[in-house]
Coordinates of C-alpha atoms in Angstrom, one line a residue:
Chain A
X308 CA 159.0 -31.1 16.9
X309 CA 156.2 -32.4 16.8
X310 CA 155.5 -35.2 14.1
X311 CA 153.0 -35.4 12.2
X312 CA 150.0 -38.2 11.6
X313 CA 151.8 -39.7 8.2
X314 CA 155.3 -39.2 9.5
X315 CA 153.6 -41.2 12.6
X316 CA 152.1 -44.3 10.3
X317 CA 155.5 -44.5 8.3
X318 CA 157.5 -44.7 11.4
X319 CA 155.5 -47.7 12.6
X320 CA 155.4 -49.8 9.6
X321 CA 159.5 -49.0 9.9
X322 CA 159.5 -50.9 12.6
X323 CA 157.3 -53.7 11.9
X324 CA 159.3 -54.0 9.2
X325 CA 163.0 -54.0 10.7
X326 CA 162.1 -56.6 13.9
X327 CA 160.8 -58.8 11.1
X328 CA 164.1 -59.2 10.3
X329 CA 163.9 -58.4 6.6
X330 CA 161.2 -61.1 6.1
X331 CA 159.1 -58.4 5.1
X332 CA 160.0 -56.6 2.3
X333 CA 156.9 -54.3 1.8
X334 CA 154.2 -53.0 3.5
X335 CA 150.7 -50.9 2.6
X336 CA 148.4 -49.6 5.1
X337 CA 145.3 -48.6 3.0
X338 CA 141.7 -47.1 2.9
X339 CA 138.9 -49.5 1.6
X340 CA 138.8 -47.6 -1.6
X341 CA 142.4 -48.8 -2.3
X342 CA 144.1 -45.8 -2.0
X343 CA 147.0 -44.9 0.4
X344 CA 147.4 -44.8 3.5
X345 CA 150.9 -44.6 4.5
X346 CA 152.9 -47.5 2.7
X347 CA 157.2 -48.5 3.1
X348 CA 157.8 -50.1 -0.2
X349 CA 162.5 -51.6 0.1
X350 CA 161.9 -53.5 -3.0
X351 CA 161.2 -53.3 -6.7
X352 CA 157.3 -52.6 -5.9
X353 CA 155.6 -49.8 -6.2
X354 CA 153.6 -48.5 -4.0
X355 CA 151.2 -48.3 -5.9
X356 CA 150.6 -51.8 -7.8
X357 CA 150.8 -53.3 -4.1
X358 CA 148.3 -51.5 -2.6
X359 CA 146.1 -51.5 -5.8
X360 CA 147.0 -55.4 -5.6
X361 CA 145.9 -55.9 -1.4
X362 CA 142.6 -54.3 -2.2
X363 CA 142.0 -56.9 -5.0
X364 CA 143.2 -59.9 -2.5
X365 CA 140.3 -58.6 0.4
X366 CA 137.6 -58.1 -2.4
X367 CA 138.2 -60.9 -4.0
X368 CA 138.9 -63.2 0.2
X369 CA 135.0 -60.7 0.6
X370 CA 133.2 -62.7 -1.9
X371 CA 134.8 -66.2 -1.0
X372 CA 133.8 -66.1 1.9
X373 CA 130.6 -64.6 1.3
X374 CA 129.1 -66.7 -1.3
X375 CA 130.7 -69.6 0.9
X376 CA 128.4 -67.7 4.0
X377 CA 131.5 -67.8 6.0
X378 CA 131.5 -63.9 6.9
X379 CA 134.1 -61.3 6.2
X380 CA 137.8 -62.2 5.5
X381 CA 140.2 -61.0 8.7
X382 CA 143.7 -62.0 6.5
X383 CA 144.4 -63.2 3.4
X384 CA 147.6 -65.7 2.1
X385 CA 149.1 -65.8 -1.2
X386 CA 151.9 -67.9 -1.4
X387 CA 154.5 -68.4 -4.9
X388 CA 158.4 -70.5 -4.4
X389 CA 160.1 -68.0 -1.9
X390 CA 157.4 -65.2 -1.6
X391 CA 154.5 -64.7 0.8
X392 CA 151.5 -61.8 0.4
X393 CA 149.4 -60.8 3.5
X394 CA 146.3 -59.3 3.2
X395 CA 144.6 -58.0 7.1
X396 CA 141.8 -56.0 7.3
X397 CA 141.3 -54.4 10.3
X398 CA 138.2 -51.4 11.6
X399 CA 138.6 -47.8 11.9
X400 CA 135.7 -46.0 13.8
X401 CA 133.6 -48.2 11.4
X402 CA 135.4 -48.2 8.4
X403 CA 137.4 -50.8 6.7
X404 CA 141.6 -50.1 6.8
X405 CA 143.7 -52.9 4.8
X406 CA 147.7 -53.8 5.4
X407 CA 149.4 -55.9 3.4
X408 CA 152.2 -56.9 3.2
X409 CA 155.0 -58.9 1.1
X410 CA 157.2 -61.4 2.7
X411 CA 160.4 -63.2 1.4
X412 CA 160.7 -66.4 2.9
X413 CA 164.0 -67.5 1.7
X414 CA 167.0 -67.8 3.4
X415 CA 169.8 -65.7 3.3
X416 CA 173.6 -66.9 3.1
X417 CA 176.4 -65.3 4.3
X418 CA 180.0 -66.3 5.6
X419 CA 181.6 -65.3 8.8
X420 CA 184.7 -66.4 9.6
X421 CA 185.2 -68.8 6.6
X422 CA 181.6 -70.6 7.4
X423 CA 178.9 -70.7 5.9
X424 CA 176.0 -69.4 8.2
X425 CA 172.2 -69.9 7.8
X426 CA 170.4 -66.7 9.2
X427 CA 166.5 -68.3 9.5
X428 CA 163.8 -65.3 8.6
X429 CA 160.7 -64.6 10.6
X430 CA 158.2 -67.4 10.4
X431 CA 155.2 -66.6 9.4
X432 CA 153.2 -67.6 12.1
X433 CA 155.0 -64.9 14.3
X434 CA 154.1 -61.9 11.5
X435 CA 150.3 -62.5 12.6
X436 CA 152.0 -61.4 16.1
X437 CA 153.1 -58.1 14.9
X438 CA 150.4 -57.4 11.9
X439 CA 147.5 -57.3 15.3
X440 CA 150.4 -55.2 17.1
X441 CA 150.9 -52.8 14.4
X442 CA 147.6 -52.7 12.9
X443 CA 146.6 -52.1 16.8
X444 CA 149.1 -48.9 16.9
X445 CA 147.6 -47.7 13.5
X446 CA 143.8 -47.7 14.6
X447 CA 145.1 -45.4 17.6
X448 CA 147.5 -42.6 15.1
X449 CA 144.5 -42.4 13.3
X450 CA 141.8 -42.3 15.7
X451 CA 144.3 -39.5 17.7
X452 CA 144.9 -41.8 20.6
Chain B
X328 CA 142.2 -15.8 10.0
X329 CA 141.0 -12.7 9.1
X330 CA 139.5 -11.3 12.5
X331 CA 135.8 -11.2 13.0
X332 CA 134.3 -7.8 13.1
X333 CA 133.5 -6.2 16.6
X334 CA 130.3 -5.9 17.7
X335 CA 128.5 -2.8 17.8
X336 CA 126.0 -1.2 20.4
X337 CA 122.3 -2.1 19.6
X338 CA 123.4 -5.4 17.7
X339 CA 122.6 -8.6 18.5
X340 CA 124.8 -9.9 20.5
X341 CA 124.0 -13.0 21.4
X342 CA 124.0 -14.3 17.9
X343 CA 127.2 -12.6 17.2
X344 CA 128.6 -14.8 20.0
X345 CA 127.2 -17.3 18.6
X346 CA 128.3 -17.1 15.0
X347 CA 132.0 -15.7 16.6
X348 CA 132.3 -19.6 18.7
X349 CA 131.3 -21.4 15.3
X350 CA 133.6 -19.4 13.6
X351 CA 137.0 -20.1 15.7
X352 CA 135.5 -24.3 16.0
X353 CA 135.5 -23.7 12.4
X354 CA 139.4 -22.6 12.2
X355 CA 140.1 -25.8 14.2
X356 CA 138.3 -28.0 12.5
X357 CA 140.4 -26.8 10.1
X358 CA 144.2 -26.2 11.6
X359 CA 143.4 -29.8 13.0
X360 CA 142.7 -31.4 9.4
X361 CA 146.0 -29.5 8.3
X362 CA 148.2 -30.4 11.0
X363 CA 146.5 -34.2 10.9
X364 CA 147.5 -35.1 7.0
X365 CA 150.1 -32.6 5.7
X366 CA 147.6 -30.6 3.8
X367 CA 149.0 -26.7 2.5
X368 CA 145.8 -25.1 2.4
X369 CA 142.0 -25.7 3.7
X370 CA 139.1 -23.3 3.1
X371 CA 134.9 -24.0 4.1
X372 CA 133.6 -22.1 0.9
X373 CA 129.2 -22.1 0.6
X374 CA 127.6 -23.9 -2.8
X375 CA 127.2 -19.7 -3.7
X376 CA 130.9 -19.2 -3.2
X377 CA 131.1 -17.3 -0.4
X378 CA 134.0 -17.6 2.0
X379 CA 133.7 -18.8 4.9
X380 CA 136.6 -20.1 6.9
X381 CA 139.7 -21.0 5.8
X382 CA 143.4 -20.7 6.3
X383 CA 145.0 -19.7 2.6
X384 CA 148.6 -17.6 2.6
X385 CA 147.6 -13.5 2.4
X386 CA 148.3 -12.1 -1.3
X387 CA 145.9 -15.5 -2.4
X388 CA 142.5 -15.1 -4.0
X389 CA 140.1 -16.0 -2.4
X390 CA 137.5 -15.1 -3.9
X391 CA 138.7 -16.9 -6.4
X392 CA 139.0 -19.8 -5.0
X393 CA 135.2 -19.4 -3.5
X394 CA 134.2 -19.4 -6.7
X395 CA 136.1 -21.7 -8.3
X396 CA 135.6 -24.0 -5.5
X397 CA 131.4 -23.6 -6.1
X398 CA 132.1 -24.0 -9.9
X399 CA 133.8 -27.6 -9.5
X400 CA 130.7 -28.3 -7.7
X401 CA 128.4 -27.6 -9.6
X402 CA 130.4 -29.2 -12.9
X403 CA 130.8 -32.2 -10.7
X404 CA 127.2 -32.5 -10.2
X405 CA 126.6 -31.9 -13.2
X406 CA 128.6 -34.6 -14.3
X407 CA 127.8 -36.6 -12.2
X408 CA 124.0 -36.8 -13.2
X409 CA 124.1 -37.2 -17.2
X410 CA 126.5 -40.5 -15.7
X411 CA 124.8 -41.0 -13.8
X412 CA 126.9 -41.6 -10.0
X413 CA 124.2 -40.1 -7.7
X414 CA 124.5 -37.0 -5.1
X415 CA 128.8 -36.5 -5.7
X416 CA 131.2 -36.4 -3.0
X417 CA 133.8 -35.6 -3.6
X418 CA 136.5 -34.2 -6.5
X419 CA 139.9 -34.6 -6.8
X420 CA 141.9 -32.8 -8.6
X421 CA 145.7 -34.7 -9.5
X422 CA 148.4 -32.3 -10.7
X423 CA 152.4 -32.8 -10.9
X424 CA 153.0 -29.7 -8.5
X425 CA 149.7 -30.1 -5.7
X426 CA 146.5 -31.4 -5.6
X427 CA 143.5 -30.2 -4.5
X428 CA 140.7 -32.2 -2.9
X429 CA 137.0 -30.9 -2.9
X430 CA 134.1 -32.8 -0.3
X431 CA 130.6 -31.9 -0.4
X432 CA 129.3 -31.4 3.6
X433 CA 125.9 -30.9 1.9
X434 CA 125.8 -26.9 0.9
X435 CA 129.4 -26.5 2.2
X436 CA 132.3 -27.6 0.7
X437 CA 135.7 -28.7 2.4
X438 CA 138.8 -27.8 -0.1
X439 CA 142.0 -29.0 0.7
X440 CA 145.2 -28.7 -1.2
X441 CA 147.7 -31.1 -0.8
X442 CA 151.8 -31.3 -1.9
X443 CA 152.5 -33.7 -4.9
X444 CA 154.1 -36.2 -1.7
X445 CA 150.7 -36.6 0.0
X446 CA 149.1 -40.1 0.6
X447 CA 145.7 -39.4 -0.6
X448 CA 144.4 -42.6 1.5
X449 CA 145.2 -39.9 4.7
X450 CA 144.5 -36.7 3.3
X451 CA 140.7 -38.6 2.2
X452 CA 140.0 -40.0 5.5
X453 CA 140.9 -37.1 7.5
X454 CA 138.9 -34.8 4.9
X455 CA 136.2 -37.1 5.4
X456 CA 136.2 -36.8 10.0
X457 CA 137.0 -33.1 9.5
X458 CA 133.6 -33.1 7.0
X459 CA 131.6 -35.1 10.0
X460 CA 132.8 -32.6 12.8
X461 CA 131.9 -29.5 10.2
X462 CA 128.1 -31.2 9.4
X463 CA 127.9 -32.3 13.9
X464 CA 128.9 -28.0 14.3
X465 CA 126.0 -26.9 11.4
X466 CA 124.3 -29.9 12.3
X467 CA 123.3 -30.7 8.3

Protein backbone atom coordinates (compact mmCIF):
# COMPACT_ATOMS: atom_id res chain seq x y z
CA UNK A 1 0.00 0.00 0.00
CA UNK A 2 1.57 3.32 -1.03
CA UNK A 3 1.87 6.05 1.60
CA UNK A 4 0.73 9.45 0.42
CA UNK A 5 2.69 12.65 0.97
CA UNK A 6 0.49 13.92 3.77
CA UNK A 7 1.02 10.71 5.78
CA UNK A 8 4.77 10.74 5.03
CA UNK A 9 5.10 14.31 6.29
CA UNK A 10 3.12 13.51 9.43
CA UNK A 11 5.29 10.45 9.98
CA UNK A 12 8.45 12.59 9.80
CA UNK A 13 7.06 14.99 12.41
CA UNK A 14 5.91 12.18 14.72
CA UNK A 15 9.33 10.54 14.50
CA UNK A 16 10.97 13.81 15.51
CA UNK A 17 8.62 14.20 18.48
CA UNK A 18 9.31 10.66 19.64
CA UNK A 19 13.10 11.10 19.24
CA UNK A 20 12.94 14.21 21.40
CA UNK A 21 11.62 12.12 24.30
CA UNK A 22 8.54 14.37 24.55
CA UNK A 23 10.57 17.56 24.70
CA UNK A 24 8.69 18.61 21.55
CA UNK A 25 4.95 18.63 22.24
CA UNK A 26 3.64 20.10 18.97
CA UNK A 27 5.01 20.73 15.51
CA UNK A 28 3.71 22.28 12.29
CA UNK A 29 5.05 22.89 8.80
CA UNK A 30 3.58 25.82 6.88
CA UNK A 31 3.98 27.60 3.55
CA UNK A 32 5.15 31.21 3.36
CA UNK A 33 1.51 32.26 3.55
CA UNK A 34 0.92 30.39 6.80
CA UNK A 35 -1.11 27.56 5.27
CA UNK A 36 -0.58 24.27 7.08
CA UNK A 37 1.30 21.62 5.11
CA UNK A 38 1.53 19.12 7.97
CA UNK A 39 1.01 19.23 11.72
CA UNK A 40 1.14 17.09 14.84
CA UNK A 41 -0.32 18.69 17.93
CA UNK A 42 -0.28 16.84 21.24
CA UNK A 43 -0.89 19.60 23.78
CA UNK A 44 -3.82 21.99 24.20
CA UNK A 45 -2.83 24.31 21.32
CA UNK A 46 -4.51 23.95 17.91
CA UNK A 47 -2.49 23.53 14.72
CA UNK A 48 -4.18 26.59 13.15
CA UNK A 49 -3.16 28.87 16.01
CA UNK A 50 0.35 27.44 16.13
CA UNK A 51 0.84 27.84 12.38
CA UNK A 52 -0.45 31.43 12.52
CA UNK A 53 1.96 32.24 15.38
CA UNK A 54 4.87 30.55 13.60
CA UNK A 55 4.15 32.75 10.56
CA UNK A 56 4.00 35.81 12.82
CA UNK A 57 7.36 34.91 14.40
CA UNK A 58 8.94 34.41 10.98
CA UNK A 59 7.60 37.67 9.55
CA UNK A 60 8.57 39.63 12.67
CA UNK A 61 12.05 38.11 12.64
CA UNK A 62 12.38 39.02 8.96
CA UNK A 63 11.42 42.64 9.72
CA UNK A 64 13.88 42.86 12.60
CA UNK A 65 16.73 41.42 10.54
CA UNK A 66 15.77 43.55 7.55
CA UNK A 67 15.78 46.77 9.59
CA UNK A 68 19.14 45.89 11.15
CA UNK A 69 20.60 44.80 7.81
CA UNK A 70 21.38 41.22 8.84
CA UNK A 71 19.75 39.35 5.96
CA UNK A 72 17.02 36.71 6.22
CA UNK A 73 16.53 34.87 9.52
CA UNK A 74 17.03 31.12 9.62
CA UNK A 75 15.58 30.42 13.07
CA UNK A 76 13.76 32.30 15.80
CA UNK A 77 13.08 31.33 19.44
CA UNK A 78 10.59 32.62 21.98
CA UNK A 79 11.23 31.36 25.52
CA UNK A 80 8.99 31.47 28.58
CA UNK A 81 9.59 29.92 32.03
CA UNK A 82 9.04 26.32 30.91
CA UNK A 83 8.36 26.47 27.21
CA UNK A 84 10.25 27.39 24.04
CA UNK A 85 8.59 28.07 20.70
CA UNK A 86 11.08 27.49 17.90
CA UNK A 87 10.73 28.42 14.24
CA UNK A 88 13.01 27.45 11.37
CA UNK A 89 12.77 28.57 7.75
CA UNK A 90 13.83 26.34 4.88
CA UNK A 91 13.54 26.54 1.11
CA UNK A 92 11.53 24.08 -1.00
CA UNK A 93 11.79 24.65 -4.74
CA UNK A 94 12.43 28.40 -4.36
CA UNK A 95 9.58 28.83 -1.89
CA UNK A 96 10.02 29.62 1.79
CA UNK A 97 8.55 27.05 4.13
CA UNK A 98 8.53 27.22 7.91
CA UNK A 99 8.62 24.63 10.64
CA UNK A 100 7.51 25.58 14.12
CA UNK A 101 7.69 23.51 17.28
CA UNK A 102 6.72 23.88 20.92
CA UNK A 103 9.34 22.54 23.33
CA UNK A 104 8.51 21.71 26.92
CA UNK A 105 11.68 22.22 28.94
CA UNK A 106 10.38 21.26 32.37
CA UNK A 107 11.94 18.19 33.90
CA UNK A 108 9.76 15.13 34.44
CA UNK A 109 9.67 13.56 37.90
CA UNK A 110 8.59 9.99 38.60
CA UNK A 111 8.80 7.43 41.39
CA UNK A 112 10.55 4.20 40.39
CA UNK A 113 11.35 1.51 42.88
CA UNK A 114 10.66 3.89 45.77
CA UNK A 115 13.19 6.44 44.48
CA UNK A 116 12.62 9.83 42.90
CA UNK A 117 13.83 9.80 39.30
CA UNK A 118 14.41 12.95 37.29
CA UNK A 119 14.23 12.37 33.55
CA UNK A 120 16.17 14.91 31.56
CA UNK A 121 14.75 16.27 28.30
CA UNK A 122 16.77 16.70 25.15
CA UNK A 123 18.65 20.01 25.43
CA UNK A 124 17.58 22.90 23.20
CA UNK A 125 20.95 22.86 21.40
CA UNK A 126 20.32 19.34 20.10
CA UNK A 127 16.89 20.36 18.90
CA UNK A 128 18.56 22.47 16.16
CA UNK A 129 20.30 19.36 14.85
CA UNK A 130 16.96 17.53 14.80
CA UNK A 131 15.35 20.47 12.98
CA UNK A 132 18.03 20.35 10.26
CA UNK A 133 17.49 16.63 9.75
CA UNK A 134 13.71 16.96 9.70
CA UNK A 135 13.61 19.96 7.36
CA UNK A 136 15.85 18.06 4.95
CA UNK A 137 13.46 15.06 5.00
CA UNK A 138 10.46 17.33 4.53
CA UNK A 139 12.11 19.10 1.60
CA UNK A 140 12.93 15.76 -0.05
CA UNK A 141 9.38 14.52 0.44
CA UNK A 142 7.80 17.70 -0.96
CA UNK A 143 10.17 17.78 -3.92
CA UNK A 144 9.29 14.16 -4.61
CA UNK A 145 12.81 12.74 -4.15
CA UNK B 1 -10.95 9.56 -18.31
CA UNK B 2 -13.04 9.65 -21.50
CA UNK B 3 -11.37 7.80 -24.43
CA UNK B 4 -10.10 10.06 -27.14
CA UNK B 5 -11.74 9.72 -30.60
CA UNK B 6 -10.02 7.47 -33.18
CA UNK B 7 -8.89 9.54 -36.17
CA UNK B 8 -10.51 8.88 -39.55
CA UNK B 9 -8.68 8.58 -42.92
CA UNK B 10 -8.18 11.91 -44.65
CA UNK B 11 -7.80 13.85 -41.42
CA UNK B 12 -4.61 15.48 -40.16
CA UNK B 13 -3.05 12.62 -38.21
CA UNK B 14 -0.14 14.62 -36.82
CA UNK B 15 -2.25 17.23 -35.08
CA UNK B 16 -4.59 14.57 -33.66
CA UNK B 17 -1.72 12.44 -32.34
CA UNK B 18 -0.14 15.59 -30.89
CA UNK B 19 -3.43 16.50 -29.17
CA UNK B 20 -3.87 12.95 -27.85
CA UNK B 21 -0.39 13.08 -26.35
CA UNK B 22 -1.24 16.36 -24.61
CA UNK B 23 -4.42 14.91 -23.16
CA UNK B 24 -2.47 11.89 -21.89
CA UNK B 25 0.10 14.19 -20.29
CA UNK B 26 -2.63 16.27 -18.67
CA UNK B 27 -4.13 13.06 -17.32
CA UNK B 28 -0.79 12.15 -15.74
CA UNK B 29 -0.50 15.61 -14.19
CA UNK B 30 -3.98 15.33 -12.66
CA UNK B 31 -3.41 11.80 -11.37
CA UNK B 32 -0.11 12.79 -9.74
CA UNK B 33 -1.78 15.82 -8.20
CA UNK B 34 -4.51 13.64 -6.66
CA UNK B 35 -1.96 11.18 -5.29
CA UNK B 36 0.34 13.84 -3.86
CA UNK B 37 -2.19 15.79 -1.83
CA UNK B 38 -5.33 13.68 -1.33
CA UNK B 39 -7.52 15.60 -3.74
CA UNK B 40 -10.68 13.61 -4.39
CA UNK B 41 -11.38 14.93 -7.90
CA UNK B 42 -9.55 17.21 -10.31
CA UNK B 43 -10.36 18.84 -13.62
CA UNK B 44 -8.94 21.22 -16.18
CA UNK B 45 -11.44 23.66 -17.64
CA UNK B 46 -11.04 26.39 -20.25
CA UNK B 47 -12.02 29.90 -19.22
CA UNK B 48 -14.94 29.58 -21.64
CA UNK B 49 -16.41 26.80 -19.50
CA UNK B 50 -15.36 23.79 -21.60
CA UNK B 51 -14.06 20.65 -19.90
CA UNK B 52 -10.56 19.76 -21.13
CA UNK B 53 -9.63 16.85 -18.91
CA UNK B 54 -11.01 15.46 -15.66
CA UNK B 55 -11.03 12.67 -13.14
CA UNK B 56 -14.58 13.38 -12.01
CA UNK B 57 -16.63 10.32 -11.07
CA UNK B 58 -19.09 8.63 -13.42
CA UNK B 59 -22.44 10.35 -13.41
CA UNK B 60 -21.12 13.75 -12.39
CA UNK B 61 -22.27 16.72 -14.46
CA UNK B 62 -19.05 17.66 -16.23
CA UNK B 63 -20.69 20.50 -18.14
CA UNK B 64 -22.11 21.97 -14.94
CA UNK B 65 -18.76 21.70 -13.13
CA UNK B 66 -16.94 23.33 -16.05
CA UNK B 67 -19.49 26.11 -16.37
CA UNK B 68 -19.49 26.84 -12.62
CA UNK B 69 -15.70 26.90 -12.48
CA UNK B 70 -15.58 29.43 -15.33
CA UNK B 71 -18.31 31.47 -13.61
CA UNK B 72 -16.39 31.52 -10.31
CA UNK B 73 -13.28 32.72 -12.16
CA UNK B 74 -15.27 35.42 -13.90
CA UNK B 75 -16.97 36.62 -10.71
CA UNK B 76 -13.74 36.38 -8.74
CA UNK B 77 -11.92 38.45 -11.36
CA UNK B 78 -14.67 41.07 -11.30
CA UNK B 79 -14.66 41.27 -7.50
CA UNK B 80 -10.89 41.43 -7.53
CA UNK B 81 -10.96 44.25 -10.04
CA UNK B 82 -13.49 46.23 -7.98
CA UNK B 83 -11.43 45.75 -4.80
CA UNK B 84 -8.14 46.44 -6.56
CA UNK B 85 -6.49 43.08 -5.83
CA UNK B 86 -4.97 42.75 -9.30
CA UNK B 87 -4.90 39.56 -11.37
CA UNK B 88 -6.81 36.69 -9.75
CA UNK B 89 -4.47 33.77 -8.99
CA UNK B 90 -6.62 31.29 -7.10
CA UNK B 91 -9.90 30.88 -5.25
CA UNK B 92 -10.69 28.66 -2.28
CA UNK B 93 -14.25 27.64 -1.36
CA UNK B 94 -14.17 26.09 2.10
CA UNK B 95 -17.22 23.99 3.04
CA UNK B 96 -17.98 21.71 5.97
CA UNK B 97 -18.09 18.66 3.67
CA UNK B 98 -15.45 19.51 1.03
CA UNK B 99 -13.17 22.30 -0.14
CA UNK B 100 -12.79 23.44 -3.74
CA UNK B 101 -9.59 25.01 -5.02
CA UNK B 102 -9.55 26.82 -8.36
CA UNK B 103 -6.23 27.93 -9.85
CA UNK B 104 -6.03 30.19 -12.89
CA UNK B 105 -3.31 29.14 -15.34
CA UNK B 106 -3.66 31.89 -17.91
CA UNK B 107 -6.89 30.86 -19.64
CA UNK B 108 -7.07 27.36 -18.16
CA UNK B 109 -8.62 26.61 -14.78
CA UNK B 110 -7.32 23.84 -12.56
CA UNK B 111 -10.12 22.64 -10.26
CA UNK B 112 -9.41 20.47 -7.25
CA UNK B 113 -11.88 19.05 -4.74
CA UNK B 114 -10.41 18.22 -1.34
CA UNK B 115 -11.84 16.37 1.68
CA UNK B 116 -12.59 18.46 4.80
CA UNK B 117 -9.58 17.25 6.84
CA UNK B 118 -6.99 17.90 4.10
CA UNK B 119 -4.04 20.23 4.77
CA UNK B 120 -4.69 23.29 2.60
CA UNK B 121 -1.02 24.28 2.59
CA UNK B 122 -0.02 20.99 0.97
CA UNK B 123 -2.92 21.25 -1.52
CA UNK B 124 -1.87 24.82 -2.38
CA UNK B 125 1.75 23.74 -2.91
CA UNK B 126 0.91 20.72 -5.09
CA UNK B 127 -1.70 22.65 -7.12
CA UNK B 128 0.93 25.30 -7.88
CA UNK B 129 3.37 22.59 -8.99
CA UNK B 130 0.74 21.01 -11.25
CA UNK B 131 -0.14 24.46 -12.65
CA UNK B 132 3.52 25.00 -13.61
CA UNK B 133 3.54 21.67 -15.46
CA UNK B 134 0.34 22.59 -17.34
CA UNK B 135 1.85 25.98 -18.21
CA UNK B 136 4.98 24.30 -19.55
CA UNK B 137 2.87 21.84 -21.57
CA UNK B 138 0.86 24.60 -23.23
CA UNK B 139 3.76 27.09 -23.22
CA UNK B 140 1.59 29.71 -21.47
